[in-house]
Amino acid sequence: MKFIETTLWQDGKERCVTFSYDDGRIEDRRLVALFNKYGLKATFHLNNPGFEKHFPQFLSDPEFVSPEEYKELYRGHEVSCHGEQHSFMYYTPDEYIRREIRENRRFLESVMGYPVRGMSYPFGSFDDRVIANCRAEGMEYARTASESMSFGIPSDFMNWTGTCHHERATKELFEKFMSPMLYGFMRLYYIWGHSYELNTEEKWAHMEEVCKTVSGHEGIWYATNIEIVDYINALRGLRFTADCTAAYNPSCTDVWIKVDREPVCIPAGKTVAL
Ligand SMILES: [Zn+2]
């Protein structure tokens, strides 16, 4: 029997890099320019306009990207939910959580013109009840505010802890990411943060260094958060014969697996003998 491993990203790559930024402050403009310069993909988690009035204690005169700019600015990246009011969902009623997502989705979708299917938890505040409510409102993934400092893929995308905040995206961590894999698992390097934290030229220089370091590698797939979710769902959705001699891909996404350690593509809608 052949050795089958469902451990490859798009185009048979073994590694994937994604970025995730919250709150939609005007510093996103410079950050997007940086991502575009280095051919990187990111997801931007945005609230409804005016949410900041609930948090005068934290925000001194913040400036936000205007919705008229979203389409142009975030082109090629993903716009995703972050709650209508940026509330602490753990401390709010079910009805309020659902409204947080529903109204946020409606607003973002009206601007972007596509289904908005993911989110990051405002303040990283969530539990199983929050997950259930967000899922009920159509969310397919949600990023926490924790750091795994590793490169795994979550079993449940509604509890998605990234690798690290950009401050800890060091050269050493990237070297670990790129190091040879003993068992050939697929790796994901997930960097998150807030563009307004980049408030000195020194911090911007670090961010540019991070982008430069992770960019331009042949063996890395650069993807938005939802592209990763769609790909992994397609990969997990493969159907195998009982003896794993054939695989059927019922999705509309081409996926890659390893057969005796060699990459094999299972095209969308096709059955492949292995
Ligand atoms: Zn936030």
Coordinates of C-alpha atoms in Angstrom, one line a residue, residues 27-257:
E27 CA -1.7 53.1 9.2
D28 CA -3.2 50.2 7.2
R29 CA -2.4 52.3 4.1
R30 CA 1.3 52.1 4.6
L31 CA 1.1 48.5 5.7
V32 CA -0.8 47.4 2.6
A33 CA 1.8 49.2 0.5
L34 CA 4.4 47.1 2.2
F35 CA 2.5 43.9 1.7
N36 CA 2.0 44.7 -2.0
K37 CA 5.7 45.6 -2.5
Y38 CA 6.7 42.2 -1.2
G39 CA 3.9 40.2 -2.8
L40 CA 2.3 39.2 0.5
K41 CA -1.3 38.5 1.3
A42 CA -3.2 39.7 4.4
T43 CA -6.6 39.8 6.0
F44 CA -8.0 43.0 7.5
H45 CA -10.5 42.7 10.3
L46 CA -12.7 45.8 10.4
N47 CA -15.5 47.2 12.5
N48 CA -18.4 49.5 11.7
P49 CA -17.7 53.2 11.5
G50 CA -18.1 55.0 14.8
F51 CA -17.3 52.0 17.0
E52 CA -14.5 53.9 18.7
K53 CA -16.9 56.2 20.6
H54 CA -17.4 53.3 23.1
F55 CA -13.7 53.3 24.0
P56 CA -12.6 56.9 24.8
Q57 CA -10.3 55.6 27.4
F58 CA -8.1 53.7 24.9
L59 CA -8.2 55.8 21.8
S60 CA -7.0 59.4 21.6
D61 CA -8.4 60.8 18.4
P62 CA -7.8 57.7 16.2
E63 CA -8.2 58.0 12.4
F64 CA -9.8 55.2 10.4
V65 CA -9.7 54.2 6.8
S66 CA -12.9 55.4 5.3
P67 CA -15.3 52.8 3.8
E68 CA -15.0 54.6 0.4
E69 CA -11.3 53.5 0.4
Y70 CA -11.8 49.9 1.3
K71 CA -12.3 48.4 -2.1
E72 CA -9.2 50.1 -3.6
L73 CA -7.0 49.9 -0.6
Y74 CA -7.6 46.2 0.3
R75 CA -7.7 45.0 -3.2
G76 CA -6.1 41.5 -3.5
H77 CA -6.3 41.1 0.3
E78 CA -9.3 40.0 2.4
V79 CA -11.7 42.1 4.4
S80 CA -13.2 40.3 7.3
C81 CA -15.3 40.9 10.5
H82 CA -14.1 42.4 13.8
G83 CA -17.6 43.1 15.3
E84 CA -19.9 46.0 14.8
Q85 CA -19.0 47.7 18.1
H86 CA -15.7 45.9 18.9
S87 CA -17.3 44.5 22.1
F88 CA -15.9 42.0 24.6
M89 CA -18.0 39.2 23.3
Y90 CA -17.3 37.0 26.3
Y91 CA -19.2 39.5 28.5
T92 CA -22.2 40.1 26.2
P93 CA -25.5 38.3 25.6
D94 CA -26.0 35.9 22.8
E95 CA -28.3 38.3 21.0
Y96 CA -25.7 41.0 21.2
I97 CA -22.9 38.8 19.9
R98 CA -25.1 37.8 16.9
R99 CA -25.9 41.4 16.2
E100 CA -22.2 42.2 16.4
I101 CA -21.4 39.8 13.6
R102 CA -24.6 40.2 11.5
E103 CA -24.5 44.1 11.3
N104 CA -20.7 44.0 10.8
R105 CA -21.1 41.5 8.0
R106 CA -23.9 43.5 6.4
F107 CA -21.9 46.6 6.4
L108 CA -18.6 45.1 5.1
E109 CA -20.4 43.1 2.5
S110 CA -22.3 46.2 1.3
V111 CA -18.9 47.9 0.7
M112 CA -16.9 44.9 -0.6
G113 CA -19.6 43.1 -2.6
Y114 CA -18.5 39.6 -1.6
P115 CA -19.5 37.3 1.3
V116 CA -17.5 38.1 4.4
R117 CA -16.9 34.8 6.1
G118 CA -14.4 35.2 8.8
M119 CA -13.4 37.3 11.8
S120 CA -10.9 38.0 14.6
Y121 CA -12.3 38.2 18.2
P122 CA -12.2 41.9 19.4
F123 CA -9.9 42.0 22.4
G124 CA -9.4 38.3 21.8
S125 CA -12.5 37.8 24.0
F126 CA -14.2 34.5 23.4
D127 CA -15.3 31.1 24.7
D128 CA -17.4 28.2 23.4
R129 CA -20.6 30.2 23.7
V130 CA -19.1 33.0 21.6
I131 CA -17.9 30.5 19.0
A132 CA -21.4 29.0 18.7
N133 CA -23.0 32.4 18.2
C134 CA -20.4 33.5 15.6
R135 CA -20.7 30.3 13.8
A136 CA -24.5 30.6 13.7
E137 CA -23.9 34.0 12.0
G138 CA -21.9 32.4 9.2
M139 CA -18.4 32.8 10.5
E140 CA -16.1 30.1 9.2
Y141 CA -12.9 31.1 11.1
A142 CA -12.0 33.4 13.9
R143 CA -8.5 34.4 15.1
T144 CA -7.7 34.7 18.7
A145 CA -5.2 37.2 20.3
S146 CA -2.9 34.4 21.5
E147 CA 0.4 33.2 20.0
S148 CA 1.3 29.6 19.4
M149 CA 4.9 30.4 18.4
S150 CA 4.5 27.3 16.2
F151 CA 3.3 26.5 12.6
G152 CA 0.3 24.2 13.0
I153 CA -3.2 24.3 11.4
P154 CA -6.1 24.4 13.9
S155 CA -8.5 21.5 14.0
D156 CA -11.3 24.1 14.5
F157 CA -10.8 27.4 12.5
M158 CA -13.1 29.1 15.0
N159 CA -10.4 28.8 17.5
W160 CA -7.4 29.9 15.4
T161 CA -4.3 31.0 17.2
G162 CA -1.7 32.4 14.9
T163 CA 2.0 31.9 15.2
C164 CA 2.9 35.3 16.7
H165 CA 2.5 39.1 16.9
H166 CA 4.7 40.8 14.3
E167 CA 7.0 42.0 17.2
R168 CA 8.1 38.5 17.8
A169 CA 8.4 37.6 14.0
T170 CA 12.2 37.3 14.3
K171 CA 14.6 35.9 11.7
E172 CA 15.3 33.0 14.0
L173 CA 11.6 32.1 14.0
F174 CA 11.5 32.2 10.2
E175 CA 14.6 30.0 10.1
K176 CA 12.7 27.5 12.2
F177 CA 9.8 27.7 9.8
M178 CA 12.0 27.1 6.9
S179 CA 14.0 24.3 8.5
P180 CA 13.7 20.7 7.0
M181 CA 10.7 18.8 8.3
L182 CA 11.3 15.3 9.7
Y183 CA 7.9 14.1 8.9
G184 CA 6.9 16.4 6.1
F185 CA 4.0 18.1 7.7
M186 CA 2.7 21.2 6.1
R187 CA 3.5 24.4 7.9
L188 CA 1.7 27.7 8.4
Y189 CA 3.4 30.9 9.6
Y190 CA 0.6 33.3 10.8
I191 CA 1.6 36.8 11.8
W192 CA -0.9 39.3 13.3
G193 CA -1.0 42.7 14.8
H194 CA -2.4 46.2 14.5
S195 CA -0.9 48.7 12.0
Y196 CA -1.3 51.6 14.5
E197 CA 1.2 49.8 16.8
L198 CA 3.8 50.7 14.1
N199 CA 4.2 54.2 15.6
T200 CA 7.9 54.7 15.1
E201 CA 10.2 54.4 12.1
E202 CA 12.1 51.8 14.0
K203 CA 9.0 49.6 14.2
W204 CA 8.2 50.2 10.5
A205 CA 11.7 49.1 9.7
H206 CA 11.2 45.9 11.7
M207 CA 7.9 45.3 9.8
E208 CA 9.6 45.8 6.5
E209 CA 12.3 43.4 7.5
V210 CA 9.7 40.8 8.5
C211 CA 8.0 41.3 5.0
K212 CA 11.3 41.1 3.2
T213 CA 12.4 38.0 5.1
V214 CA 9.2 35.9 4.5
S215 CA 8.7 37.0 0.8
G216 CA 9.8 35.7 -2.5
H217 CA 10.3 32.0 -1.5
E218 CA 9.4 29.5 -4.2
G219 CA 8.2 26.9 -1.6
I220 CA 5.8 29.3 0.2
W221 CA 2.2 29.9 -0.7
Y222 CA 1.1 33.5 0.2
A223 CA -2.5 33.5 1.1
T224 CA -5.3 35.4 2.9
N225 CA -7.0 33.8 6.0
I226 CA -10.1 32.7 4.0
E227 CA -8.0 31.3 1.2
I228 CA -6.3 29.0 3.8
V229 CA -9.7 28.0 5.2
D230 CA -11.0 27.2 1.8
Y231 CA -7.9 25.2 0.8
I232 CA -7.8 23.2 4.1
N233 CA -11.6 22.5 3.8
A234 CA -11.1 21.2 0.3
L235 CA -8.1 19.1 1.4
R236 CA -10.1 17.7 4.4
G237 CA -13.0 17.2 2.0
L238 CA -11.2 14.7 -0.2
R239 CA -12.9 11.3 -0.4
F240 CA -10.7 8.2 -0.6
T241 CA -11.5 4.6 -1.5
A242 CA -11.4 2.2 1.4
D243 CA -7.9 1.1 0.3
C244 CA -6.8 4.6 -0.6
T245 CA -6.0 3.7 -4.2
A246 CA -8.1 6.6 -5.5
A247 CA -9.2 10.1 -4.3
Y248 CA -12.1 12.2 -5.3
N249 CA -12.1 15.9 -4.9
P250 CA -15.7 17.2 -4.7
S251 CA -14.6 20.8 -4.2
C252 CA -13.9 23.6 -6.7
T253 CA -10.3 23.9 -5.5
D254 CA -7.4 21.9 -6.8
V255 CA -5.6 20.2 -3.9
W256 CA -2.3 18.5 -3.5
I257 CA -1.4 15.5 -1.4

